[in-house]
PDB file of C-alpha atoms and ligand atoms in Angstrom:
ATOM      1  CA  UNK J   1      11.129   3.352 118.497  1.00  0.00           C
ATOM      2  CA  UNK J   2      14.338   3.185 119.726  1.00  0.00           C
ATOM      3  CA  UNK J   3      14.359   6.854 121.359  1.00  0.00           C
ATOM      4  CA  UNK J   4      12.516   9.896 121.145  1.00  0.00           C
ATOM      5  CA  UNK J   5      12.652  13.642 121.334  1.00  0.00           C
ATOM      6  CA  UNK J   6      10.506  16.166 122.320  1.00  0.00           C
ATOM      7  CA  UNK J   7      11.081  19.636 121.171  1.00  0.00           C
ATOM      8  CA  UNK J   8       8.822  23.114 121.842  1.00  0.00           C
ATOM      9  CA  UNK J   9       9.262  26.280 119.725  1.00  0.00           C
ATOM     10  CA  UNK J  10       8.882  28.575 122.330  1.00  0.00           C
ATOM     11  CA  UNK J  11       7.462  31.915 120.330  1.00  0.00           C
ATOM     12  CA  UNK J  12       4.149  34.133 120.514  1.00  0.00           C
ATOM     13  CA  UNK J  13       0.935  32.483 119.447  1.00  0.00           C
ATOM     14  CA  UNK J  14       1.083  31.121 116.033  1.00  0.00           C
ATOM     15  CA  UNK J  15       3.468  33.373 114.334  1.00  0.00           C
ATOM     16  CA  UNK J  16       3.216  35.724 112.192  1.00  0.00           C
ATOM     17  CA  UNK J  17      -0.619  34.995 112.102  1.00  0.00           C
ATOM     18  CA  UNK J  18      -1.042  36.249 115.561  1.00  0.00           C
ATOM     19  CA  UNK J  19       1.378  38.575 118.243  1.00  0.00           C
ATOM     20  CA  UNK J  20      -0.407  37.516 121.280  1.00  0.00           C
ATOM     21  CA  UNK J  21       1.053  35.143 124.233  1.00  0.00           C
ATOM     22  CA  UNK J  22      -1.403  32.848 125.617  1.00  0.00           C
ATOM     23  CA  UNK J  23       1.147  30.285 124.906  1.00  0.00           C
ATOM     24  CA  UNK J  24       3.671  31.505 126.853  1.00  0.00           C
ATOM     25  CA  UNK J  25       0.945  32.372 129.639  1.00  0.00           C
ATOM     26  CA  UNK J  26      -1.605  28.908 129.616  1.00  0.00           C
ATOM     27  CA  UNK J  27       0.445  26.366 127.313  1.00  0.00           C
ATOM     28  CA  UNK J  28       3.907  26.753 128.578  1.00  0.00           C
ATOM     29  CA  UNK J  29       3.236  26.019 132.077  1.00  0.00           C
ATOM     30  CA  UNK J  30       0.707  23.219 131.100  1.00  0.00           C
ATOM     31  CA  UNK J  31       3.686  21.503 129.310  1.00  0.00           C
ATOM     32  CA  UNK J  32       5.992  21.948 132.254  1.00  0.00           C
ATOM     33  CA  UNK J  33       3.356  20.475 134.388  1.00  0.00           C
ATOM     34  CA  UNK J  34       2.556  17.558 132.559  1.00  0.00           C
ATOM     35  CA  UNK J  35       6.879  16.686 131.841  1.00  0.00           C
ATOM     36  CA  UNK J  36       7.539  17.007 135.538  1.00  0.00           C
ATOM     37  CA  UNK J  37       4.595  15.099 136.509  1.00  0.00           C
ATOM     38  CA  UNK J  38       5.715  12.268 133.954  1.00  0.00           C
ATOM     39  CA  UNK J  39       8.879  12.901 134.809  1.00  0.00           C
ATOM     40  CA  UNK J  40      10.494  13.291 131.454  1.00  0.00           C
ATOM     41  CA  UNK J  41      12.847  15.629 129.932  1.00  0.00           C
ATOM     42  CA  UNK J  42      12.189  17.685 126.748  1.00  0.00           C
ATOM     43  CA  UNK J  43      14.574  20.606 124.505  1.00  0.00           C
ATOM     44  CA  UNK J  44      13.239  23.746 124.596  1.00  0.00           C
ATOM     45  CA  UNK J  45      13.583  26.379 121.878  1.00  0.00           C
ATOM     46  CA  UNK J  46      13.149  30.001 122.985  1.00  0.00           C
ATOM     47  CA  UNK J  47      13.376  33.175 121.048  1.00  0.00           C
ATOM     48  CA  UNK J  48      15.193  35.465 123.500  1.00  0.00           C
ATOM     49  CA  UNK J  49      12.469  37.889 123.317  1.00  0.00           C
ATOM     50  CA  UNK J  50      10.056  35.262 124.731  1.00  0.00           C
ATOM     51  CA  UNK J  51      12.868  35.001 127.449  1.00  0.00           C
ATOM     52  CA  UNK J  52      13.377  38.853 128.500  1.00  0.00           C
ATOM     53  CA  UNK J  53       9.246  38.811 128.732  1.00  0.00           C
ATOM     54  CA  UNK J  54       8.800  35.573 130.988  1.00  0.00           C
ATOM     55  CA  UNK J  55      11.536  35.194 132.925  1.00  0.00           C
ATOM     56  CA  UNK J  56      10.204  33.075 135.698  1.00  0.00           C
ATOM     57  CA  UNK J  57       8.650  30.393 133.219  1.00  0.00           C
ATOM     58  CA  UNK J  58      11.853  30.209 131.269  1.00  0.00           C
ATOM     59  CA  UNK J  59      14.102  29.903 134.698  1.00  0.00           C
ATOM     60  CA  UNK J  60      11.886  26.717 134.590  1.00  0.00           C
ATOM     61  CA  UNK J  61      13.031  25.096 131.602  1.00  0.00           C
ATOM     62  CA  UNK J  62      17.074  24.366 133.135  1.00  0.00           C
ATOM     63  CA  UNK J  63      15.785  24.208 136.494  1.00  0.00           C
ATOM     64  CA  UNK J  64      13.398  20.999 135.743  1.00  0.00           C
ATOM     65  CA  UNK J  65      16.245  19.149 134.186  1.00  0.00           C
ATOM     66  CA  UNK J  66      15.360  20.110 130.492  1.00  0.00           C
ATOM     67  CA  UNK J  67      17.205  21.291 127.360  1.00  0.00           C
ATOM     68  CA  UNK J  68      17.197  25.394 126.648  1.00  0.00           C
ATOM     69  CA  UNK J  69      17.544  26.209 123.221  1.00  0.00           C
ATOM     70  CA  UNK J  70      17.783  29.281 120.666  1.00  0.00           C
ATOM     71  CA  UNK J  71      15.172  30.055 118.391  1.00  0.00           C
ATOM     72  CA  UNK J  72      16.293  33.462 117.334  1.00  0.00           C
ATOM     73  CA  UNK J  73      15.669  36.896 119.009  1.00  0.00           C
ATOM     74  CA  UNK J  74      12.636  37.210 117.288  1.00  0.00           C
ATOM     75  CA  UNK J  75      10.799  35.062 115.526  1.00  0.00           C
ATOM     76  CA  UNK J  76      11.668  36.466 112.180  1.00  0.00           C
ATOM     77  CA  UNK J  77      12.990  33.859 109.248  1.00  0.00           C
ATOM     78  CA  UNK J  78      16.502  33.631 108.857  1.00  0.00           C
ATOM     79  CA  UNK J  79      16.088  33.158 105.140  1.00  0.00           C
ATOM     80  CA  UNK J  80      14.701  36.786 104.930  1.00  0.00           C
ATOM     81  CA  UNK J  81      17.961  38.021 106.475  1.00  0.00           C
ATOM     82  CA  UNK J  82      21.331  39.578 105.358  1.00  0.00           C
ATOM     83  CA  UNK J  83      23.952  38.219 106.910  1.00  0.00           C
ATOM     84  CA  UNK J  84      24.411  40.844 108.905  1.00  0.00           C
ATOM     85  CA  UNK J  85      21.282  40.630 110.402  1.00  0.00           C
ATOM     86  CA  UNK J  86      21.292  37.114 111.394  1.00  0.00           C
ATOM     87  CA  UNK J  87      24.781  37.407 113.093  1.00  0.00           C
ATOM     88  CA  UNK J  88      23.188  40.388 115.348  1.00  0.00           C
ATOM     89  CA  UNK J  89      19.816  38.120 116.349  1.00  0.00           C
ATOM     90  CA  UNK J  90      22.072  35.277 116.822  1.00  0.00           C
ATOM     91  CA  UNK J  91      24.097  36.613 119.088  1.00  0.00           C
ATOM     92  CA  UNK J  92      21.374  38.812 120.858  1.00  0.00           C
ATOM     93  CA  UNK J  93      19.471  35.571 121.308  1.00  0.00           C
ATOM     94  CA  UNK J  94      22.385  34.280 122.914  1.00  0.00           C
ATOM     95  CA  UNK J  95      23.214  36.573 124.875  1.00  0.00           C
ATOM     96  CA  UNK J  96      19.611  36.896 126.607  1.00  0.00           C
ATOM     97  CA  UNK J  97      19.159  32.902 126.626  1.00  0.00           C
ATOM     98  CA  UNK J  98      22.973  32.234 128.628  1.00  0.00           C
ATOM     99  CA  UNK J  99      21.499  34.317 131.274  1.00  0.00           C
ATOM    100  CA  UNK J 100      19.150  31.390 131.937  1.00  0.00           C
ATOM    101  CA  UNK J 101      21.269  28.494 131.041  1.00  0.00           C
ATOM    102  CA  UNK J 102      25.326  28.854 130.177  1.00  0.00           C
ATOM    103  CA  UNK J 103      25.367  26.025 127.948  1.00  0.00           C
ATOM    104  CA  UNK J 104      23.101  26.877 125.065  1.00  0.00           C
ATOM    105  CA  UNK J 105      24.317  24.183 121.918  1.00  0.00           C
ATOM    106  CA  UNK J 106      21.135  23.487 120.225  1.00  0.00           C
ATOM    107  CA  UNK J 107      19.348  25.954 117.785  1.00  0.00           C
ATOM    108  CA  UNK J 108      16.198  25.906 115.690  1.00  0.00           C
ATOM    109  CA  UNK J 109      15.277  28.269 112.880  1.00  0.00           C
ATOM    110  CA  UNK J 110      11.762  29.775 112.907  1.00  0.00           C
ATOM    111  CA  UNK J 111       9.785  28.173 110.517  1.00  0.00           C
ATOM    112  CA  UNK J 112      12.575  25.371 109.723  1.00  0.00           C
ATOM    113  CA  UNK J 113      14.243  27.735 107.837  1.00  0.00           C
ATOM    114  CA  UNK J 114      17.699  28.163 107.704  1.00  0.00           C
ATOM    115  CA  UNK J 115      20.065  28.883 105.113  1.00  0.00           C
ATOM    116  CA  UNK J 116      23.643  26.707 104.915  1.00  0.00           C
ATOM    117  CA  UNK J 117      25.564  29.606 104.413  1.00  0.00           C
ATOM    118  CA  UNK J 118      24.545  30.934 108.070  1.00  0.00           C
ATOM    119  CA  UNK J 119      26.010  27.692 109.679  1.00  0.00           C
ATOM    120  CA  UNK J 120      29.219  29.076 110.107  1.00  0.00           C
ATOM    121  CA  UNK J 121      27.279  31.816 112.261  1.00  0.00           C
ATOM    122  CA  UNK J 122      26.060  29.217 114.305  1.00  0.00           C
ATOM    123  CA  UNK J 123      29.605  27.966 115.342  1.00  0.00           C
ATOM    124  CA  UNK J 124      31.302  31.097 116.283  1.00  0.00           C
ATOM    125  CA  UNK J 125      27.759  31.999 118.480  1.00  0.00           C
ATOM    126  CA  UNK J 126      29.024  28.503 120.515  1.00  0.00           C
ATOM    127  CA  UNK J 127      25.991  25.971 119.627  1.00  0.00           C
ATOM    128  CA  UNK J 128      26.715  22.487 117.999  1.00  0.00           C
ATOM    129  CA  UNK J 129      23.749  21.012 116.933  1.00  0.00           C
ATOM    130  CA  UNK J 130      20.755  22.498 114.690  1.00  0.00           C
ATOM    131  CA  UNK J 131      17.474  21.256 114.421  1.00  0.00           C
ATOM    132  CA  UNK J 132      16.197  23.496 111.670  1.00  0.00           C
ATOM    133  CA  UNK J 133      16.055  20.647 108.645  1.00  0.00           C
ATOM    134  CA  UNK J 134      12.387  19.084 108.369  1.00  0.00           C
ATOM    135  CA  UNK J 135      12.208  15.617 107.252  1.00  0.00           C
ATOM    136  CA  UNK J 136       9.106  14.998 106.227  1.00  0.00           C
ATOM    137  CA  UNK J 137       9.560  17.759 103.592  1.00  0.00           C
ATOM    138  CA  UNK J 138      11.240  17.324 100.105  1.00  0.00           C
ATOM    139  CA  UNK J 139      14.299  16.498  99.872  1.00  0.00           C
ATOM    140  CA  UNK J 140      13.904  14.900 103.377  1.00  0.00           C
ATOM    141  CA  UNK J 141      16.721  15.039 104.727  1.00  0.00           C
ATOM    142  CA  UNK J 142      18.753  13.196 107.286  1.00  0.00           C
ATOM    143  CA  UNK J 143      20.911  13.781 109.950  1.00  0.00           C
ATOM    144  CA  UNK J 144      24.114  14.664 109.469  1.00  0.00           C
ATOM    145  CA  UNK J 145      27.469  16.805 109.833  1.00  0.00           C
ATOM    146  CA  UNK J 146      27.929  20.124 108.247  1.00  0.00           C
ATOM    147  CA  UNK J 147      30.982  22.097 108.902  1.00  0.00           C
ATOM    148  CA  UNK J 148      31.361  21.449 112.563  1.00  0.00           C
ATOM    149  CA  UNK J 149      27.546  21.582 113.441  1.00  0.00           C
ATOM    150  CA  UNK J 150      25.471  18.486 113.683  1.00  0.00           C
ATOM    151  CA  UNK J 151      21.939  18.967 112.259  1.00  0.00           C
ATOM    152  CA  UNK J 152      18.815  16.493 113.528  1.00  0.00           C
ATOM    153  CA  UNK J 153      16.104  17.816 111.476  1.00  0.00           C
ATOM    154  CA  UNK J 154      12.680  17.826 113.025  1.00  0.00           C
ATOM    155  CA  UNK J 155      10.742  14.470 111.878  1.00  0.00           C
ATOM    156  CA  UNK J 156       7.143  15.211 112.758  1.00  0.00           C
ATOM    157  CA  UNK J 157       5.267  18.036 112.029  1.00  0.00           C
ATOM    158  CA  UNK J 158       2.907  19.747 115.310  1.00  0.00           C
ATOM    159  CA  UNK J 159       0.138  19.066 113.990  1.00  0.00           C
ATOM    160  CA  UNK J 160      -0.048  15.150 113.610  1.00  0.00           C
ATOM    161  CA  UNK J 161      -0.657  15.129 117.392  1.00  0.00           C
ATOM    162  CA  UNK J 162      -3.382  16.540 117.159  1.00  0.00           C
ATOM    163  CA  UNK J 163      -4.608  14.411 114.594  1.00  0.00           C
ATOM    164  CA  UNK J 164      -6.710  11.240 116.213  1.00  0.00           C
ATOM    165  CA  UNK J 165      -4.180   8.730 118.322  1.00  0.00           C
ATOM    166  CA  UNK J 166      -5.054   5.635 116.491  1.00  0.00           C
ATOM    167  CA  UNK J 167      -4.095   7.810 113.864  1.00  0.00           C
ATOM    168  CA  UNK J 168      -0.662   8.709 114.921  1.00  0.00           C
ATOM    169  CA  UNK J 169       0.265   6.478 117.014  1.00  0.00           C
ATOM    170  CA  UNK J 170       0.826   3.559 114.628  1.00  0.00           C
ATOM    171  CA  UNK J 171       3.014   6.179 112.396  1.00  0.00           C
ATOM    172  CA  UNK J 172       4.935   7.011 115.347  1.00  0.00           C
ATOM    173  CA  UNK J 173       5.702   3.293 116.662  1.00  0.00           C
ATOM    174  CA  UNK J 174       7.291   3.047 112.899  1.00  0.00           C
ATOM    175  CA  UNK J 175       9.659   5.974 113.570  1.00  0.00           C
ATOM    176  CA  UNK J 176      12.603   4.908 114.979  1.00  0.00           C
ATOM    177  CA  UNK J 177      13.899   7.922 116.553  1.00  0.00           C
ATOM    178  CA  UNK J 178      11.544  10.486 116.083  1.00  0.00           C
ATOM    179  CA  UNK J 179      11.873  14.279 116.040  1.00  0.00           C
ATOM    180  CA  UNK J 180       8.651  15.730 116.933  1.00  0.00           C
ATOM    181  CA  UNK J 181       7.637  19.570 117.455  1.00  0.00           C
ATOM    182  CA  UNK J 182       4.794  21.341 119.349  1.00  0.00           C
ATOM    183  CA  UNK J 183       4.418  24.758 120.155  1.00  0.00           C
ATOM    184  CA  UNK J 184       2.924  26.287 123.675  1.00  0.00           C
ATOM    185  CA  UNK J 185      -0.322  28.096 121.820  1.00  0.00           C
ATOM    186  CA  UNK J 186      -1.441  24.491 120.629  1.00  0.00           C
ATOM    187  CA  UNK J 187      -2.269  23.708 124.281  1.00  0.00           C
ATOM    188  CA  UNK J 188      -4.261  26.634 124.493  1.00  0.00           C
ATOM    189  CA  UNK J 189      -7.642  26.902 122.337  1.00  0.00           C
ATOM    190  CA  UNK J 190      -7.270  28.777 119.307  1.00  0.00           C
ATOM    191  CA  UNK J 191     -10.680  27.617 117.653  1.00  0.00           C
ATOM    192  CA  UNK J 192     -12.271  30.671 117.654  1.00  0.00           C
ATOM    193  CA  UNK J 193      -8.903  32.642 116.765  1.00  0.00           C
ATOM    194  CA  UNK J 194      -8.812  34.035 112.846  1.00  0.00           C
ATOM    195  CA  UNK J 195      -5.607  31.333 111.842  1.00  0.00           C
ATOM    196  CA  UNK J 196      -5.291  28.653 109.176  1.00  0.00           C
ATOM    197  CA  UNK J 197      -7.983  25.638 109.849  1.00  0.00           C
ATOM    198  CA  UNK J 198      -4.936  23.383 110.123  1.00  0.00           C
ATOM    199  CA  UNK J 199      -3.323  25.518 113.272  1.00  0.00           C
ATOM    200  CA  UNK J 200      -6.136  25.945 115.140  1.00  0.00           C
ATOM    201  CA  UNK J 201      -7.515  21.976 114.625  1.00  0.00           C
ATOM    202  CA  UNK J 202      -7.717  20.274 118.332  1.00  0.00           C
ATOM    203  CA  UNK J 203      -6.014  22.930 120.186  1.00  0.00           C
ATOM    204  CA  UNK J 204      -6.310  22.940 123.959  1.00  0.00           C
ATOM    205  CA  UNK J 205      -7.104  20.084 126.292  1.00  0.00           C
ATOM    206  CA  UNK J 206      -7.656  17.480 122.855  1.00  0.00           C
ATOM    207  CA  UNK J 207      -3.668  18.295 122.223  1.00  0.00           C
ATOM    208  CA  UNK J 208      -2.739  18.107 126.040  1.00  0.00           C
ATOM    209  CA  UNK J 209      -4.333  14.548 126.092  1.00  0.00           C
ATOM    210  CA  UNK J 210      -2.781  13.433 122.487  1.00  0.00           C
ATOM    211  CA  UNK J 211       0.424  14.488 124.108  1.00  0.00           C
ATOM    212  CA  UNK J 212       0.166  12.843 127.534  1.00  0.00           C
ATOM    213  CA  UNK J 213      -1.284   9.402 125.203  1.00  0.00           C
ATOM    214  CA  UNK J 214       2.234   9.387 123.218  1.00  0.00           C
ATOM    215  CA  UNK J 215       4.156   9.309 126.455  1.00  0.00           C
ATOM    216  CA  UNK J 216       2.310   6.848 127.815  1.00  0.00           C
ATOM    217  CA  UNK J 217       2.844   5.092 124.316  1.00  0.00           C
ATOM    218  CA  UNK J 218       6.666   5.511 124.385  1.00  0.00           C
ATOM    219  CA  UNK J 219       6.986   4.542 128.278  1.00  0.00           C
ATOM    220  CA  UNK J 220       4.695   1.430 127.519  1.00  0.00           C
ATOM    221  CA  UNK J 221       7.851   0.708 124.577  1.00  0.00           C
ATOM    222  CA  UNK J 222      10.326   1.228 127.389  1.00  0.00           C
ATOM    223  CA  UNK J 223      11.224   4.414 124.699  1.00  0.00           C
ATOM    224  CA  UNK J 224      13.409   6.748 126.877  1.00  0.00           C
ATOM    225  CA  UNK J 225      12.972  10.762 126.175  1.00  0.00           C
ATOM    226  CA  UNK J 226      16.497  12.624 124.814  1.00  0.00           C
ATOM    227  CA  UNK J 227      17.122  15.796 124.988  1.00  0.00           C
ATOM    228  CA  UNK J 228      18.368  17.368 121.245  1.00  0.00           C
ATOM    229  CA  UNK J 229      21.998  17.658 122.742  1.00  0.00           C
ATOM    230  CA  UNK J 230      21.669  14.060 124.436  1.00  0.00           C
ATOM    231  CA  UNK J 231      19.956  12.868 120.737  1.00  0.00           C
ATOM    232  CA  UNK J 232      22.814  14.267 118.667  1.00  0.00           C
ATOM    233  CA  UNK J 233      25.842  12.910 121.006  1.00  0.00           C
ATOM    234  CA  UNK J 234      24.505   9.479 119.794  1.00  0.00           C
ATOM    235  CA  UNK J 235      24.974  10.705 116.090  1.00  0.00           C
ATOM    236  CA  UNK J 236      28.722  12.246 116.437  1.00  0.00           C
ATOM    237  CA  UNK J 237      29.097   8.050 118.132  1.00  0.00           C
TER     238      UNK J 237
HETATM  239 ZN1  LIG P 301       8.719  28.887 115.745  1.00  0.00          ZN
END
């Protein structure tokens, strides 16, 4: 690996499956915790709503030396949208999110989905990069420039870190500048909750530890953590 970035789609507990917010109440702080503590830095994406209802926690997120991010006003798809719409949550979003952090550049579309033709939207709210592609998904794409907006899809999936480390681990070592994505509401336990089998797998203190055994993995490879804006100044080089 020659770098790697964290990301955390900041939202309510496993949209739309669920509307509550242990995430935001157990996970997120757990994740804070555990990045200060290993001192590393990480890009959060926030919905704004998310930010107007936890203020303090997402005060946090600038204030530790990481990366705020959009993630819409809500977590509703942009792909569902009129254009219309998505200019108003885009610039709501914005609007609550710069009240934490002035320079807000990097966005992420709930549920990686983000139509082209809403990039231009993206540039006249102010951000520059967008991390809404997946790559591990047909036609897995790459990084690259559209319009004036630099787009680092997401690489791995939340999930795989909560598969088995000797599992992921070797995958991971073969990336070599992985994208990955977790949420707050996989650090809390959502076993018992009524989800999909493959969001609930390992949540809680299993996906805590996977998580603290990949840094350990990538500061053993003398790996250093980017944040998505410090990630896609390398790509614009
Ligand atoms: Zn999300």
């Amino acid at each position: 690996m020659k770098n790697i970035t964290i990301t955390i789609d900041v939202e309510e507990d496993c949209p739309p499956m669920l509307t509550s917010t242990k995430g935001m109440e157990e996970g997120l702080p757990k994740l804070l915790d555990l990045f200060k503590k290993e001192g590393i830095k990480a890009t959060f994406f926030v919905t704004g709503m998310m930010a107007e209802k936890y203020p303090d926690l997402i005060t946090r997120i600038p204030k530790e030396g990481h990366e705020l991010g959009c993630h819409g006003y809500t977590h509703a798809r942009f792909d569902r949208m009129e254009t219309e719409e998505a200019r108003i949550a885009l610039k709501q979003a914005g609007k609550v999110l710069r009240q934490f952090e002035k320079k807000l550049v990097s966005f992420r579309a709930p549920n990686l989905q983000f139509p082209a033709k809403y990039l231009k939207l993206l540039e006249k709210e102010g951000f520059l990069y967008d991390s809404s592609l997946a790559a591990y998904k047909p036609p897995f794409p790459r990084s690259r420039v559209e319009g004036k907006i630099i787009r680092i899809p997401a690489t791995i999936t939340s999930s795989f870190l909560r598969l088995p480390p000797a599992l992921f681990l070797p995958l991971l070592k073969q990336a070599k500048a992985p994208v990955l994505f977790v949420h707050p509401w996989e650090f809390v336990d959502m076993s018992a909750l009524p989800i999909r089998p493959d969001c609930k797998f390992n949540t809680g203190e299993k996906a805590l530890q996977n998580l603290k055994t990949l840094i350990h993995a990538s500061k053993a490879e003398n790996c250093p953590f980017l944040t998505m804006e410090e990630r896609a100044s390398l790509e614009k080089l």
